[in-house]
């Protein structure tokens, strides 16, 4: 399937929301009233939701980014890829909570693109999903994203078109908290990625092999039981030649510098497409303070397991020397490396495996919300099942038995409390991501926008339906999403 076919498929959805509504109504007695209408991205409801976020005297942060083909130096080799600007990761954009962000995107790629601002509770028309919230941004054209960034935290941005995320198209968005007390002396941003582009295959080639299944010959890429993790079961479909931290191969790692005794805040972002990373800093414990931007009850651990699309903020108290920050490709073999240097000592080598990786490993479902960010408890008014299923042979991934865009939308009404029940019936893990909202895990309350659902596991999350529009909900394995594991949380009147 080509990117343009994908877009066409999706563009159909935008035109057929009305049709989907009547189908849903015909089959469901307790559905919305017959007069119900989908609240589209350009509706008055979306405009007024954004208006509530705007403030007079709001600061404007204006940036320009260019999506373009480029050559990137990974430290050990150069690769041809697509990126925002001429390096990876792309730009770091910083706002303070409440600021208005305006980003002008110029598309110099040979094909359509789009930009999604992952994790931001933003205005629906700026969410960047072609066929759901906007049209595709054609080659050679420009689109201006403009929205309030309401909540502090660690976010990132990437295309929502085909499998472009698996190229070098990702950048970081940090929203600073004006009320934060600055409990740290250093801040580092650590972006994890699984890398294949320019090494002989593009992500589109990978997708072709996966879907055609003639691909067994292409480097044995999709040996079914090949990638297994004690934490995740089936841990991925793609055998990447390289794992990067901050755009660098492990043989030529990025160095993060500090002083012994300092407290460093590390914002870790998994921008990978098919890889969860187990992350540890040799010789140190980490205290997790935030996940997906939102504060959690601080918890100290040796390692964290981060699914695609998840972010973790951890603080560490720095020792004296040179230490490996390692991101193991969970279940795959291979790892990314960065060096934390506060003093003398030889730099750790590629392949080093700090013992912390094998001690306490923490996941998102282990986290509890910090008191200030926990969702208010109130009765659940709507329950929605989200069954994630699929298999490698044929390569086909579904939500509630259907592939996007044929999936039934999940319907909510503005103002209600909805409970989503993610149920994974497959043998692989799925990091399930909802746009435009930060849900609360029902078990422990942590606020997240992406949660790992393990094979045969059920994870329930509560959503405050306070941001009207049409919001993508999908697996953040880009190959799963692109082959169908996506639907829409659809606000209706
Ligand atoms: Cu990073 Cu639709 O997601
Ligand atoms: Cu998946």
Short mmCIF file of N, CA and C in Angstrom, two decimals, residues 40-134:
data_model
loop_
_atom_site.label_atom_id
_atom_site.label_comp_id
_atom_site.label_asym_id
_atom_site.label_seq_id
_atom_site.Cartn_x
_atom_site.Cartn_y
_atom_site.Cartn_z
N UNK A 40 -17.37 18.06 13.92
CA UNK A 40 -16.21 18.06 13.03
C UNK A 40 -15.13 19.03 13.50
N UNK A 41 -13.93 18.89 12.92
CA UNK A 41 -12.80 19.72 13.34
C UNK A 41 -13.02 21.22 13.12
N UNK A 42 -13.92 21.57 12.23
CA UNK A 42 -14.12 23.01 11.96
C UNK A 42 -15.43 23.52 12.53
N UNK A 43 -15.97 22.81 13.51
CA UNK A 43 -17.27 23.19 14.07
C UNK A 43 -17.13 24.28 15.12
N UNK A 44 -18.25 24.89 15.42
CA UNK A 44 -18.30 25.94 16.45
C UNK A 44 -17.86 25.38 17.80
N UNK A 45 -18.21 24.13 18.09
CA UNK A 45 -17.85 23.52 19.38
C UNK A 45 -16.33 23.45 19.54
N UNK A 46 -15.64 23.10 18.46
CA UNK A 46 -14.17 23.02 18.53
C UNK A 46 -13.59 24.43 18.71
N UNK A 47 -14.16 25.37 17.98
CA UNK A 47 -13.67 26.75 18.12
C UNK A 47 -13.86 27.26 19.54
N UNK A 48 -15.00 26.96 20.13
CA UNK A 48 -15.19 27.53 21.48
C UNK A 48 -14.33 26.79 22.52
N UNK A 49 -14.06 25.51 22.29
CA UNK A 49 -13.15 24.81 23.22
C UNK A 49 -11.76 25.45 23.19
N UNK A 50 -11.31 25.82 21.99
CA UNK A 50 -9.99 26.46 21.89
C UNK A 50 -10.04 27.86 22.49
N UNK A 51 -11.16 28.53 22.30
CA UNK A 51 -11.30 29.88 22.85
C UNK A 51 -11.12 29.87 24.37
N UNK A 52 -11.65 28.84 25.02
CA UNK A 52 -11.50 28.73 26.47
C UNK A 52 -10.05 28.60 26.89
N UNK A 53 -9.24 28.03 26.00
CA UNK A 53 -7.81 27.85 26.34
C UNK A 53 -7.01 29.13 26.08
N UNK A 54 -7.54 30.00 25.23
CA UNK A 54 -6.81 31.23 24.90
C UNK A 54 -6.93 32.22 26.05
N UNK A 55 -5.90 33.04 26.20
CA UNK A 55 -5.90 34.07 27.24
C UNK A 55 -5.50 35.37 26.57
N UNK A 56 -6.04 36.46 27.06
CA UNK A 56 -5.55 37.71 26.49
C UNK A 56 -4.12 37.91 27.00
N UNK A 57 -3.29 38.44 26.13
CA UNK A 57 -1.88 38.62 26.49
C UNK A 57 -1.09 37.33 26.44
N UNK A 58 -1.70 36.29 25.88
CA UNK A 58 -1.05 35.00 25.70
C UNK A 58 0.23 35.18 24.87
N UNK A 59 1.31 34.56 25.30
CA UNK A 59 2.56 34.68 24.55
C UNK A 59 2.48 33.82 23.29
N UNK A 60 3.04 34.34 22.22
CA UNK A 60 3.09 33.59 20.96
C UNK A 60 4.49 33.04 20.75
N UNK A 61 4.57 31.75 20.47
CA UNK A 61 5.84 31.14 20.07
C UNK A 61 5.69 30.75 18.61
N UNK A 62 6.49 31.36 17.74
CA UNK A 62 6.35 31.11 16.30
C UNK A 62 7.60 30.41 15.77
N UNK A 63 7.38 29.32 15.05
CA UNK A 63 8.50 28.57 14.48
C UNK A 63 8.16 28.16 13.05
N UNK A 64 9.22 27.92 12.28
CA UNK A 64 9.05 27.36 10.94
C UNK A 64 9.80 26.05 10.88
N UNK A 65 9.18 25.04 10.31
CA UNK A 65 9.93 23.80 10.09
C UNK A 65 9.72 23.33 8.66
N UNK A 66 10.74 22.66 8.15
CA UNK A 66 10.70 22.17 6.78
C UNK A 66 10.87 20.65 6.82
N UNK A 67 9.89 19.94 6.26
CA UNK A 67 10.03 18.49 6.10
C UNK A 67 10.71 18.27 4.76
N UNK A 68 11.86 17.59 4.77
CA UNK A 68 12.65 17.51 3.55
C UNK A 68 13.51 16.25 3.48
N UNK A 69 13.83 15.83 2.28
CA UNK A 69 14.84 14.77 2.13
C UNK A 69 16.18 15.36 2.56
N UNK A 70 16.98 14.55 3.23
CA UNK A 70 18.28 15.05 3.66
C UNK A 70 19.22 13.87 3.93
N UNK A 71 20.49 14.19 4.09
CA UNK A 71 21.47 13.18 4.48
C UNK A 71 21.84 13.43 5.93
N UNK A 72 21.76 12.39 6.74
CA UNK A 72 22.00 12.53 8.17
C UNK A 72 23.21 11.69 8.56
N UNK A 73 24.07 12.27 9.37
CA UNK A 73 25.25 11.55 9.86
C UNK A 73 24.90 10.90 11.20
N UNK A 74 24.90 9.56 11.24
CA UNK A 74 24.57 8.84 12.47
C UNK A 74 25.82 8.61 13.33
N UNK A 75 26.94 9.14 12.89
CA UNK A 75 28.18 8.99 13.65
C UNK A 75 29.06 7.89 13.10
N UNK A 76 28.44 6.84 12.57
CA UNK A 76 29.20 5.73 12.00
C UNK A 76 28.97 5.63 10.50
N UNK A 77 27.90 6.22 10.06
CA UNK A 77 27.57 6.19 8.63
C UNK A 77 26.58 7.32 8.36
N UNK A 78 26.49 7.67 7.07
CA UNK A 78 25.50 8.66 6.66
C UNK A 78 24.36 7.95 5.97
N UNK A 79 23.16 8.43 6.19
CA UNK A 79 21.99 7.82 5.55
C UNK A 79 21.13 8.90 4.92
N UNK A 80 20.52 8.50 3.81
CA UNK A 80 19.53 9.34 3.15
C UNK A 80 18.20 9.13 3.86
N UNK A 81 17.55 10.21 4.25
CA UNK A 81 16.26 10.05 4.90
C UNK A 81 15.42 11.30 4.70
N UNK A 82 14.28 11.36 5.39
CA UNK A 82 13.45 12.55 5.45
C UNK A 82 13.48 13.04 6.89
N UNK A 83 13.60 14.35 7.06
CA UNK A 83 13.70 14.89 8.41
C UNK A 83 13.11 16.29 8.46
N UNK A 84 12.92 16.81 9.67
CA UNK A 84 12.53 18.20 9.86
C UNK A 84 13.82 19.02 9.94
N UNK A 85 14.17 19.69 8.87
CA UNK A 85 15.46 20.36 8.82
C UNK A 85 16.49 19.36 8.36
N UNK A 86 17.76 19.51 8.83
CA UNK A 86 18.77 18.60 8.29
C UNK A 86 19.41 17.70 9.32
N UNK A 87 18.78 17.53 10.46
CA UNK A 87 19.32 16.57 11.42
C UNK A 87 18.22 15.81 12.12
N UNK A 88 18.62 14.77 12.86
CA UNK A 88 17.68 14.08 13.72
C UNK A 88 18.25 14.02 15.13
N UNK A 89 17.41 14.12 16.18
CA UNK A 89 16.01 14.50 16.09
C UNK A 89 15.86 15.90 15.51
N UNK A 90 14.66 16.23 15.04
CA UNK A 90 14.37 17.57 14.52
C UNK A 90 14.42 18.59 15.64
N UNK A 91 13.92 19.78 15.37
CA UNK A 91 14.02 20.87 16.33
C UNK A 91 13.35 20.56 17.67
N UNK A 92 13.88 21.16 18.73
CA UNK A 92 13.19 21.16 20.02
C UNK A 92 12.40 22.46 20.09
N UNK A 93 11.10 22.34 20.22
CA UNK A 93 10.25 23.52 20.35
C UNK A 93 9.84 23.61 21.82
N UNK A 94 9.96 24.80 22.39
CA UNK A 94 9.62 24.98 23.81
C UNK A 94 8.59 26.07 23.95
N UNK A 95 7.55 25.78 24.69
CA UNK A 95 6.60 26.82 25.07
C UNK A 95 6.46 26.75 26.59
N UNK A 96 5.73 27.71 27.14
CA UNK A 96 5.32 27.62 28.54
C UNK A 96 3.82 27.36 28.52
N UNK A 97 3.34 26.58 29.49
CA UNK A 97 1.92 26.22 29.52
C UNK A 97 1.06 27.47 29.33
N UNK A 98 0.11 27.39 28.42
CA UNK A 98 -0.78 28.51 28.15
C UNK A 98 -0.36 29.32 26.94
N UNK A 99 0.88 29.13 26.46
CA UNK A 99 1.33 29.87 25.27
C UNK A 99 0.59 29.40 24.03
N UNK A 100 0.55 30.30 23.06
CA UNK A 100 0.05 29.95 21.74
C UNK A 100 1.24 29.54 20.88
N UNK A 101 1.14 28.38 20.26
CA UNK A 101 2.23 27.91 19.39
C UNK A 101 1.77 28.02 17.94
N UNK A 102 2.60 28.64 17.13
CA UNK A 102 2.32 28.72 15.69
C UNK A 102 3.50 28.13 14.93
N UNK A 103 3.26 27.07 14.21
CA UNK A 103 4.34 26.42 13.46
C UNK A 103 3.95 26.35 11.99
N UNK A 104 4.78 26.96 11.18
CA UNK A 104 4.56 26.90 9.74
C UNK A 104 5.39 25.75 9.18
N UNK A 105 4.67 24.79 8.62
CA UNK A 105 5.33 23.59 8.08
C UNK A 105 5.39 23.71 6.57
N UNK A 106 6.58 23.61 6.04
CA UNK A 106 6.74 23.58 4.59
C UNK A 106 7.09 22.16 4.18
N UNK A 107 6.33 21.64 3.23
CA UNK A 107 6.53 20.26 2.80
C UNK A 107 7.41 20.20 1.55
N UNK A 108 8.68 19.89 1.74
CA UNK A 108 9.57 19.71 0.59
C UNK A 108 9.81 18.24 0.29
N UNK A 109 8.98 17.39 0.85
CA UNK A 109 9.04 15.96 0.53
C UNK A 109 8.42 15.74 -0.84
N UNK A 110 8.73 14.60 -1.45
CA UNK A 110 8.12 14.31 -2.76
C UNK A 110 6.67 13.82 -2.64
N UNK A 111 6.10 13.84 -1.43
CA UNK A 111 4.74 13.31 -1.26
C UNK A 111 4.02 14.08 -0.15
N UNK A 112 2.75 13.73 0.07
CA UNK A 112 1.95 14.37 1.12
C UNK A 112 2.57 14.16 2.50
N UNK A 113 2.25 15.08 3.40
CA UNK A 113 2.63 14.86 4.79
C UNK A 113 1.61 15.54 5.70
N UNK A 114 1.92 15.57 7.01
CA UNK A 114 1.07 16.18 8.04
C UNK A 114 1.90 16.18 9.31
N UNK A 115 1.52 17.00 10.29
CA UNK A 115 2.22 16.97 11.58
C UNK A 115 1.20 16.79 12.70
N UNK A 116 1.45 15.78 13.53
CA UNK A 116 0.62 15.53 14.71
C UNK A 116 1.43 15.89 15.95
N UNK A 117 0.78 16.57 16.88
CA UNK A 117 1.42 17.06 18.10
C UNK A 117 1.02 16.11 19.21
N UNK A 118 1.82 15.09 19.36
CA UNK A 118 1.46 13.92 20.16
C UNK A 118 1.34 14.26 21.65
N UNK A 119 0.13 14.04 22.18
CA UNK A 119 -0.11 14.21 23.62
C UNK A 119 -0.75 15.52 24.00
N UNK A 120 -0.80 16.48 23.07
CA UNK A 120 -1.31 17.81 23.40
C UNK A 120 -2.84 17.82 23.32
N UNK A 121 -3.48 18.35 24.36
CA UNK A 121 -4.93 18.52 24.37
C UNK A 121 -5.24 19.82 23.64
N UNK A 122 -5.28 19.70 22.34
CA UNK A 122 -5.32 20.89 21.50
C UNK A 122 -6.61 20.99 20.72
N UNK A 123 -6.64 22.04 19.92
CA UNK A 123 -7.80 22.26 19.08
C UNK A 123 -7.83 21.19 17.98
N UNK A 124 -8.99 20.55 17.80
CA UNK A 124 -9.08 19.37 16.94
C UNK A 124 -8.63 19.62 15.50
N UNK A 125 -8.87 20.84 15.00
CA UNK A 125 -8.51 21.12 13.61
C UNK A 125 -7.00 21.20 13.40
N UNK A 126 -6.23 21.19 14.50
CA UNK A 126 -4.77 21.30 14.42
C UNK A 126 -4.08 19.99 14.76
N UNK A 127 -4.85 18.91 14.85
CA UNK A 127 -4.34 17.63 15.34
C UNK A 127 -3.51 16.89 14.30
N UNK A 128 -3.65 17.28 13.05
CA UNK A 128 -2.72 16.74 12.03
C UNK A 128 -2.99 15.34 11.53
N UNK A 129 -4.25 14.92 11.48
CA UNK A 129 -4.56 13.59 10.95
C UNK A 129 -5.31 13.72 9.63
N UNK A 130 -4.63 13.51 8.51
CA UNK A 130 -5.30 13.66 7.21
C UNK A 130 -6.50 12.73 7.09
N UNK A 131 -7.58 13.27 6.57
CA UNK A 131 -8.79 12.48 6.43
C UNK A 131 -9.67 12.49 7.66
N UNK A 132 -9.11 12.91 8.80
CA UNK A 132 -9.91 13.00 10.03
C UNK A 132 -10.02 14.45 10.48
N UNK A 133 -8.89 15.17 10.53
CA UNK A 133 -8.93 16.54 11.02
C UNK A 133 -8.47 17.58 10.00
N UNK A 134 -7.86 17.14 8.92
CA UNK A 134 -7.41 18.09 7.89
C UNK A 134 -7.16 17.33 6.60
#
